[in-house]
mmCIF file of C-alpha atoms in Angstrom:
data_model
loop_
_atom_site.group_PDB
_atom_site.id
_atom_site.type_symbol
_atom_site.label_atom_id
_atom_site.label_comp_id
_atom_site.label_asym_id
_atom_site.label_seq_id
_atom_site.Cartn_x
_atom_site.Cartn_y
_atom_site.Cartn_z
ATOM 1 C CA ALA A 1 -9.719 27.495 19.070
ATOM 2 C CA ARG A 2 -6.133 26.351 18.556
ATOM 3 C CA ASP A 3 -4.884 28.816 21.155
ATOM 4 C CA GLU A 4 -7.485 27.589 23.658
ATOM 5 C CA ARG A 5 -6.951 23.848 23.144
ATOM 6 C CA GLY A 6 -3.238 23.824 22.437
ATOM 7 C CA ASP A 7 -3.563 21.854 19.208
ATOM 8 C CA SER A 8 -5.578 21.772 15.990
ATOM 9 C CA TRP A 9 -8.905 19.981 15.950
ATOM 10 C CA VAL A 10 -10.470 21.198 12.713
ATOM 11 C CA PHE A 11 -8.726 20.282 9.458
ATOM 12 C CA GLY A 12 -9.432 20.579 5.781
ATOM 13 C CA SER A 13 -9.326 17.335 3.824
ATOM 14 C CA ASP A 14 -6.525 16.709 1.359
ATOM 15 C CA GLU A 15 -9.076 16.815 -1.449
ATOM 16 C CA LEU A 16 -10.098 20.323 -0.409
ATOM 17 C CA TYR A 17 -6.517 21.559 -0.790
ATOM 18 C CA LEU A 18 -6.095 19.754 -4.096
ATOM 19 C CA LEU A 19 -9.316 21.135 -5.571
ATOM 20 C CA ALA A 20 -8.342 24.631 -4.454
ATOM 21 C CA GLN A 21 -4.840 24.100 -5.877
ATOM 22 C CA ARG A 22 -3.347 25.148 -2.582
ATOM 23 C CA PRO A 23 -0.186 23.610 -1.074
ATOM 24 C CA LEU A 24 -0.794 20.966 1.566
ATOM 25 C CA PRO A 25 0.442 21.640 5.111
ATOM 26 C CA ASP A 26 3.557 19.905 6.399
ATOM 27 C CA ALA A 27 3.193 16.720 8.440
ATOM 28 C CA GLU A 28 3.709 18.588 11.717
ATOM 29 C CA PHE A 29 0.432 20.441 11.161
ATOM 30 C CA TYR A 30 -1.575 17.234 11.564
ATOM 31 C CA GLY A 31 -0.130 16.117 14.896
ATOM 32 C CA GLU A 32 -0.874 12.408 15.318
ATOM 33 C CA PHE A 33 -2.914 12.237 12.101
ATOM 34 C CA SER A 34 -6.085 11.405 13.996
ATOM 35 C CA GLN A 35 -8.246 11.898 10.876
ATOM 36 C CA ILE A 36 -6.011 10.213 8.329
ATOM 37 C CA GLU A 37 -8.603 7.546 7.524
ATOM 38 C CA ASN A 38 -10.938 10.348 6.469
ATOM 39 C CA GLY A 39 -8.432 11.736 3.984
ATOM 40 C CA VAL A 40 -6.989 14.375 6.297
ATOM 41 C CA GLY A 41 -3.206 14.558 6.155
ATOM 42 C CA ALA A 42 -2.752 11.406 4.080
ATOM 43 C CA VAL A 43 -0.561 13.086 1.472
ATOM 44 C CA SER A 44 1.644 14.812 4.035
ATOM 45 C CA SER A 45 1.961 11.566 5.971
ATOM 46 C CA LEU A 46 2.958 9.715 2.805
ATOM 47 C CA ARG A 47 5.612 12.287 1.989
ATOM 48 C CA MET A 48 7.003 12.048 5.509
ATOM 49 C CA ARG A 49 7.132 8.239 5.485
ATOM 50 C CA VAL A 50 8.851 8.127 2.113
ATOM 51 C CA GLN A 51 11.457 10.633 3.245
ATOM 52 C CA ASP A 52 12.049 8.752 6.496
ATOM 53 C CA GLY A 53 12.351 5.389 4.751
ATOM 54 C CA LEU A 54 14.595 6.204 1.798
ATOM 55 C CA ASP A 55 17.828 5.198 3.523
ATOM 56 C CA SER A 56 16.422 1.725 4.257
ATOM 57 C CA LEU A 57 15.838 0.846 0.610
ATOM 58 C CA PRO A 58 18.045 -1.617 -1.303
ATOM 59 C CA ARG A 59 19.390 -1.090 -4.795
ATOM 60 C CA LEU A 60 16.939 -2.369 -7.382
ATOM 61 C CA ASP A 61 18.790 -1.373 -10.523
ATOM 62 C CA GLY A 62 16.924 -2.195 -13.698
ATOM 63 C CA ARG A 63 13.682 -3.242 -11.995
ATOM 64 C CA ARG A 64 10.517 -1.940 -13.622
ATOM 65 C CA ILE A 65 7.858 -1.091 -11.055
ATOM 66 C CA GLY A 66 4.324 0.045 -11.817
ATOM 67 C CA VAL A 67 2.537 2.272 -9.316
ATOM 68 C CA VAL A 68 -1.251 2.355 -9.609
ATOM 69 C CA THR A 69 -3.083 5.337 -8.133
ATOM 70 C CA GLY A 70 -6.230 7.431 -8.479
ATOM 71 C CA VAL A 71 -6.617 10.550 -10.563
ATOM 72 C CA SER A 72 -6.335 12.995 -7.657
ATOM 73 C CA MET A 73 -3.046 11.584 -6.393
ATOM 74 C CA ALA A 74 -1.405 11.267 -9.797
ATOM 75 C CA PRO A 75 -0.023 14.845 -9.964
ATOM 76 C CA LEU A 76 1.611 14.428 -6.540
ATOM 77 C CA MET A 77 3.342 11.139 -7.279
ATOM 78 C CA PRO A 78 6.188 12.033 -9.674
ATOM 79 C CA ALA A 79 8.176 13.881 -7.000
ATOM 80 C CA LEU A 80 7.938 10.886 -4.670
ATOM 81 C CA LEU A 81 8.722 8.344 -7.378
ATOM 82 C CA ASP A 82 11.747 10.373 -8.466
ATOM 83 C CA GLN A 83 13.138 10.075 -4.935
ATOM 84 C CA LEU A 84 12.548 6.323 -4.930
ATOM 85 C CA ALA A 85 14.136 5.921 -8.362
ATOM 86 C CA GLU A 86 17.231 7.893 -7.377
ATOM 87 C CA LYS A 87 17.699 5.817 -4.227
ATOM 88 C CA THR A 88 17.019 2.371 -5.690
ATOM 89 C CA GLY A 89 17.966 2.622 -9.360
ATOM 90 C CA ALA A 90 14.593 1.142 -10.290
ATOM 91 C CA ARG A 91 12.377 2.614 -12.970
ATOM 92 C CA PHE A 92 8.931 3.587 -11.691
ATOM 93 C CA GLU A 93 5.936 4.023 -13.970
ATOM 94 C CA LEU A 94 2.942 5.932 -12.665
ATOM 95 C CA ILE A 95 -0.375 4.422 -13.756
ATOM 96 C CA SER A 96 -3.321 6.731 -13.101
ATOM 97 C CA VAL A 97 -6.698 4.966 -13.156
ATOM 98 C CA GLU A 98 -10.227 6.328 -13.426
ATOM 99 C CA ASN A 99 -12.769 4.749 -11.080
ATOM 100 C CA SER A 100 -15.082 2.450 -13.045
ATOM 101 C CA LEU A 101 -17.529 1.807 -10.194
ATOM 102 C CA PHE A 102 -18.244 5.307 -8.907
ATOM 103 C CA GLY A 103 -17.368 7.278 -12.023
ATOM 104 C CA PRO A 104 -14.830 9.956 -12.944
ATOM 105 C CA THR A 105 -15.804 12.333 -10.144
ATOM 106 C CA THR A 106 -14.523 9.843 -7.564
ATOM 107 C CA THR A 107 -10.787 10.306 -7.831
ATOM 108 C CA THR A 108 -9.328 9.009 -4.567
ATOM 109 C CA ALA A 109 -6.942 6.055 -4.795
ATOM 110 C CA GLY A 110 -8.532 4.301 -1.811
ATOM 111 C CA LEU A 111 -11.798 3.783 -3.701
ATOM 112 C CA LEU A 112 -10.336 2.030 -6.726
ATOM 113 C CA VAL A 113 -11.859 -1.395 -7.302
ATOM 114 C CA GLY A 114 -10.628 -4.752 -8.516
ATOM 115 C CA ALA A 115 -11.794 -4.085 -12.076
ATOM 116 C CA ASP A 116 -9.714 -0.898 -12.121
ATOM 117 C CA ILE A 117 -6.593 -2.750 -11.009
ATOM 118 C CA LYS A 118 -7.061 -5.445 -13.636
ATOM 119 C CA ARG A 119 -7.656 -2.869 -16.359
ATOM 120 C CA ALA A 120 -4.559 -0.910 -15.363
ATOM 121 C CA LEU A 121 -2.224 -3.908 -15.237
ATOM 122 C CA ALA A 122 -3.622 -6.261 -17.855
ATOM 123 C CA ASP A 123 -1.024 -7.250 -20.461
ATOM 124 C CA ARG A 124 1.719 -5.291 -18.677
ATOM 125 C CA THR A 125 4.298 -8.006 -19.085
ATOM 126 C CA ASP A 126 7.000 -5.329 -19.109
ATOM 127 C CA LEU A 127 6.652 -4.736 -15.346
ATOM 128 C CA ASP A 128 8.649 -6.692 -12.761
ATOM 129 C CA LEU A 129 6.125 -5.889 -10.058
ATOM 130 C CA ALA A 130 3.274 -3.494 -9.322
ATOM 131 C CA LEU A 131 2.190 -1.573 -6.243
ATOM 132 C CA ILE A 132 -1.460 -0.736 -5.628
ATOM 133 C CA PRO A 133 -3.080 1.347 -2.857
ATOM 134 C CA ALA A 134 -3.515 -0.895 0.179
ATOM 135 C CA GLU A 135 -6.435 1.270 1.286
ATOM 136 C CA CYS A 136 -8.615 -0.019 -1.558
ATOM 137 C CA ILE A 137 -8.727 -3.518 -0.020
ATOM 138 C CA ASN A 138 -10.762 -4.151 3.123
ATOM 139 C CA ASP A 139 -9.881 -6.318 6.116
ATOM 140 C CA HIS A 140 -11.362 -9.360 4.370
ATOM 141 C CA GLY A 141 -9.098 -8.925 1.357
ATOM 142 C CA VAL A 142 -11.879 -7.692 -0.915
ATOM 143 C CA PHE A 143 -12.217 -4.649 -3.177
ATOM 144 C CA LEU A 144 -15.345 -2.480 -3.182
ATOM 145 C CA ASP A 145 -16.640 -4.312 -6.263
ATOM 146 C CA ASP A 146 -16.558 -7.566 -4.240
ATOM 147 C CA GLN A 147 -13.581 -8.986 -6.114
ATOM 148 C CA PRO A 148 -11.092 -10.730 -3.802
ATOM 149 C CA PHE A 149 -7.563 -9.411 -4.091
ATOM 150 C CA ILE A 150 -6.142 -12.898 -4.486
ATOM 151 C CA ALA A 151 -8.398 -13.542 -7.502
ATOM 152 C CA VAL A 152 -7.382 -10.259 -9.109
ATOM 153 C CA ARG A 153 -3.728 -10.985 -8.429
ATOM 154 C CA GLU A 154 -3.910 -14.406 -10.068
ATOM 155 C CA GLU A 155 -5.165 -12.875 -13.326
ATOM 156 C CA LEU A 156 -2.119 -10.601 -13.655
ATOM 157 C CA SER A 157 1.285 -11.476 -15.032
ATOM 158 C CA MET A 158 3.433 -9.693 -12.429
ATOM 159 C CA PRO A 159 3.613 -9.803 -8.621
ATOM 160 C CA VAL A 160 1.191 -7.237 -7.182
ATOM 161 C CA TYR A 161 1.571 -5.828 -3.664
ATOM 162 C CA PRO A 162 -0.776 -3.497 -1.802
ATOM 163 C CA SER A 163 1.329 -0.748 -0.275
ATOM 164 C CA TYR A 164 0.731 2.144 2.089
ATOM 165 C CA ASP A 165 3.911 4.077 1.381
ATOM 166 C CA PHE A 166 6.102 2.198 -1.159
ATOM 167 C CA ILE A 167 8.770 1.746 1.518
ATOM 168 C CA ASP A 168 6.794 -1.035 3.206
ATOM 169 C CA VAL A 169 7.189 -3.261 0.130
ATOM 170 C CA LEU A 170 10.384 -2.030 -1.515
ATOM 171 C CA VAL A 171 12.486 -2.414 1.625
ATOM 172 C CA HIS A 172 12.107 -6.199 1.233
ATOM 173 C CA GLU A 173 12.726 -6.441 -2.496
ATOM 174 C CA GLY A 174 16.471 -6.824 -2.014
ATOM 175 C CA GLU A 175 16.129 -9.761 0.392
ATOM 176 C CA PRO A 176 16.630 -13.339 -0.796
ATOM 177 C CA ALA A 177 13.585 -15.571 -0.633
ATOM 178 C CA GLY A 178 15.334 -17.925 1.767
ATOM 179 C CA ALA A 179 15.719 -15.184 4.372
ATOM 180 C CA ALA A 180 12.116 -15.521 5.481
ATOM 181 C CA ALA A 181 11.368 -16.709 9.004
ATOM 182 C CA TRP A 182 8.156 -18.550 9.788
ATOM 183 C CA VAL A 183 6.213 -18.912 13.007
ATOM 184 C CA GLY A 184 3.047 -20.669 14.031
ATOM 185 C CA GLN A 185 0.715 -18.871 16.395
ATOM 186 C CA SER A 186 -2.824 -17.593 16.672
ATOM 187 C CA SER A 187 -3.930 -14.266 15.361
ATOM 188 C CA PRO A 188 -3.748 -11.376 17.851
ATOM 189 C CA ASP A 189 -7.187 -10.348 16.630
ATOM 190 C CA SER A 190 -9.869 -12.796 17.714
ATOM 191 C CA ALA A 191 -12.088 -11.745 14.824
ATOM 192 C CA MET A 192 -9.580 -12.991 12.305
ATOM 193 C CA PRO A 193 -8.927 -16.607 11.318
ATOM 194 C CA SER A 194 -5.918 -18.275 12.947
ATOM 195 C CA ALA A 195 -5.730 -21.286 10.636
ATOM 196 C CA VAL A 196 -4.368 -19.618 7.525
ATOM 197 C CA ALA A 197 -1.630 -20.061 4.963
ATOM 198 C CA GLY A 198 2.047 -19.269 5.575
ATOM 199 C CA VAL A 199 3.122 -15.712 6.252
ATOM 200 C CA ASP A 200 6.548 -14.214 5.668
ATOM 201 C CA CYS A 201 7.446 -12.579 8.978
ATOM 202 C CA ARG A 202 9.695 -10.052 7.304
ATOM 203 C CA HIS A 203 6.511 -8.239 6.402
ATOM 204 C CA ASP A 204 5.095 -8.082 9.934
ATOM 205 C CA ARG A 205 5.294 -4.320 10.216
ATOM 206 C CA THR A 206 3.326 -1.519 11.780
ATOM 207 C CA GLN A 207 0.594 -0.209 9.588
ATOM 208 C CA ARG A 208 0.572 3.575 9.443
ATOM 209 C CA GLY A 209 -2.748 5.294 9.890
ATOM 210 C CA ARG A 210 -4.668 2.081 10.622
ATOM 211 C CA HIS A 211 -4.717 -0.592 13.290
ATOM 212 C CA ASP A 212 -2.069 -3.138 12.486
ATOM 213 C CA ARG A 213 -3.401 -6.650 12.023
ATOM 214 C CA ALA A 214 -0.946 -9.384 11.265
ATOM 215 C CA VAL A 215 -1.775 -13.072 11.059
ATOM 216 C CA HIS A 216 0.883 -15.725 11.555
ATOM 217 C CA ALA A 217 0.449 -19.418 10.882
ATOM 218 C CA HIS A 218 2.326 -22.568 9.975
ATOM 219 C CA ALA A 219 3.944 -22.389 6.566
ATOM 220 C CA PRO A 220 4.486 -25.252 4.165
ATOM 221 C CA GLN A 221 7.952 -26.745 4.651
ATOM 222 C CA ASP A 222 9.097 -26.010 1.119
ATOM 223 C CA ALA A 223 7.786 -22.436 1.006
ATOM 224 C CA VAL A 224 11.016 -20.839 2.165
ATOM 225 C CA ALA A 225 13.319 -22.762 -0.161
ATOM 226 C CA ASP A 226 11.245 -22.557 -3.298
ATOM 227 C CA ARG A 227 11.220 -19.122 -4.925
ATOM 228 C CA ALA A 228 7.997 -19.980 -6.724
ATOM 229 C CA LEU A 229 6.246 -20.403 -3.386
ATOM 230 C CA HIS A 230 7.741 -17.358 -1.691
ATOM 231 C CA VAL A 231 4.867 -15.409 -0.133
ATOM 232 C CA ARG A 232 4.428 -12.048 1.511
ATOM 233 C CA LEU A 233 1.984 -10.735 4.038
ATOM 234 C CA LEU A 234 -0.368 -8.017 2.953
ATOM 235 C CA PRO A 235 -0.607 -5.723 5.985
ATOM 236 C CA GLY A 236 -4.030 -5.872 7.587
ATOM 237 C CA VAL A 237 -5.562 -7.995 4.853
ATOM 238 C CA VAL A 238 -6.992 -11.464 5.365
ATOM 239 C CA ALA A 239 -9.838 -13.397 3.846
ATOM 240 C CA ARG A 240 -12.141 -15.820 5.571
ATOM 241 C CA GLY A 241 -10.290 -19.101 5.990
ATOM 242 C CA GLU A 242 -7.186 -18.051 4.061
ATOM 243 C CA CYS A 243 -4.473 -15.458 4.119
ATOM 244 C CA VAL A 244 -4.469 -13.095 1.160
ATOM 245 C CA LEU A 245 -0.978 -13.267 -0.276
ATOM 246 C CA GLY A 246 1.054 -11.907 -3.118
ATOM 247 C CA VAL A 247 2.958 -14.805 -4.669
ATOM 248 C CA VAL A 248 6.252 -14.141 -6.443
#
């Protein structure tokens, strides 16, 4: 079939390779990653994006960063986190979480729920920030257990950022809060609210593997100057009537 069509059109899911304990194909095998939302090529894509983005990362010496993931991804993470640690000087801690909603047989990171995130990060006052899988939050900023991200975030002691590839968040960690630029305009997606809270335009970036949805709106005048009010856009995540933000 590949010889006839010129490219691959049938793929095994990442989970299939992991269960069979077989090495995953390189990123080139998946072409444009047309099935990435179905778990096909996600690991290879992540590896490629991390490798491509390493040189853009700032030094973060001494920072303690928690990385929450599902059980199936946990064995694959140390190699990636070692690369990030070597480049940034930060210390990364992998936090593998069992799914409390669907049970232990559901191991994918994208199906973790708000209760899982809270359980993983509760009382972790030793962390400077935490990264969670952005795929586990829908376009309304809600986990599969109906908990809004912003409510979960407010219960935790550290800044928490949904991330698709680590690079998308870490590349901005070395920037001063006052470097943010703010704009006021309507959302490019008519289905999304245009009257929302302030958005840091440094985080208006292309979302890999999903349609990028970024909402821009007027920011409070003191948001840029005040570190306590510094906010960041979660890629592709908004809630009805408000922007879902991670507040530092």
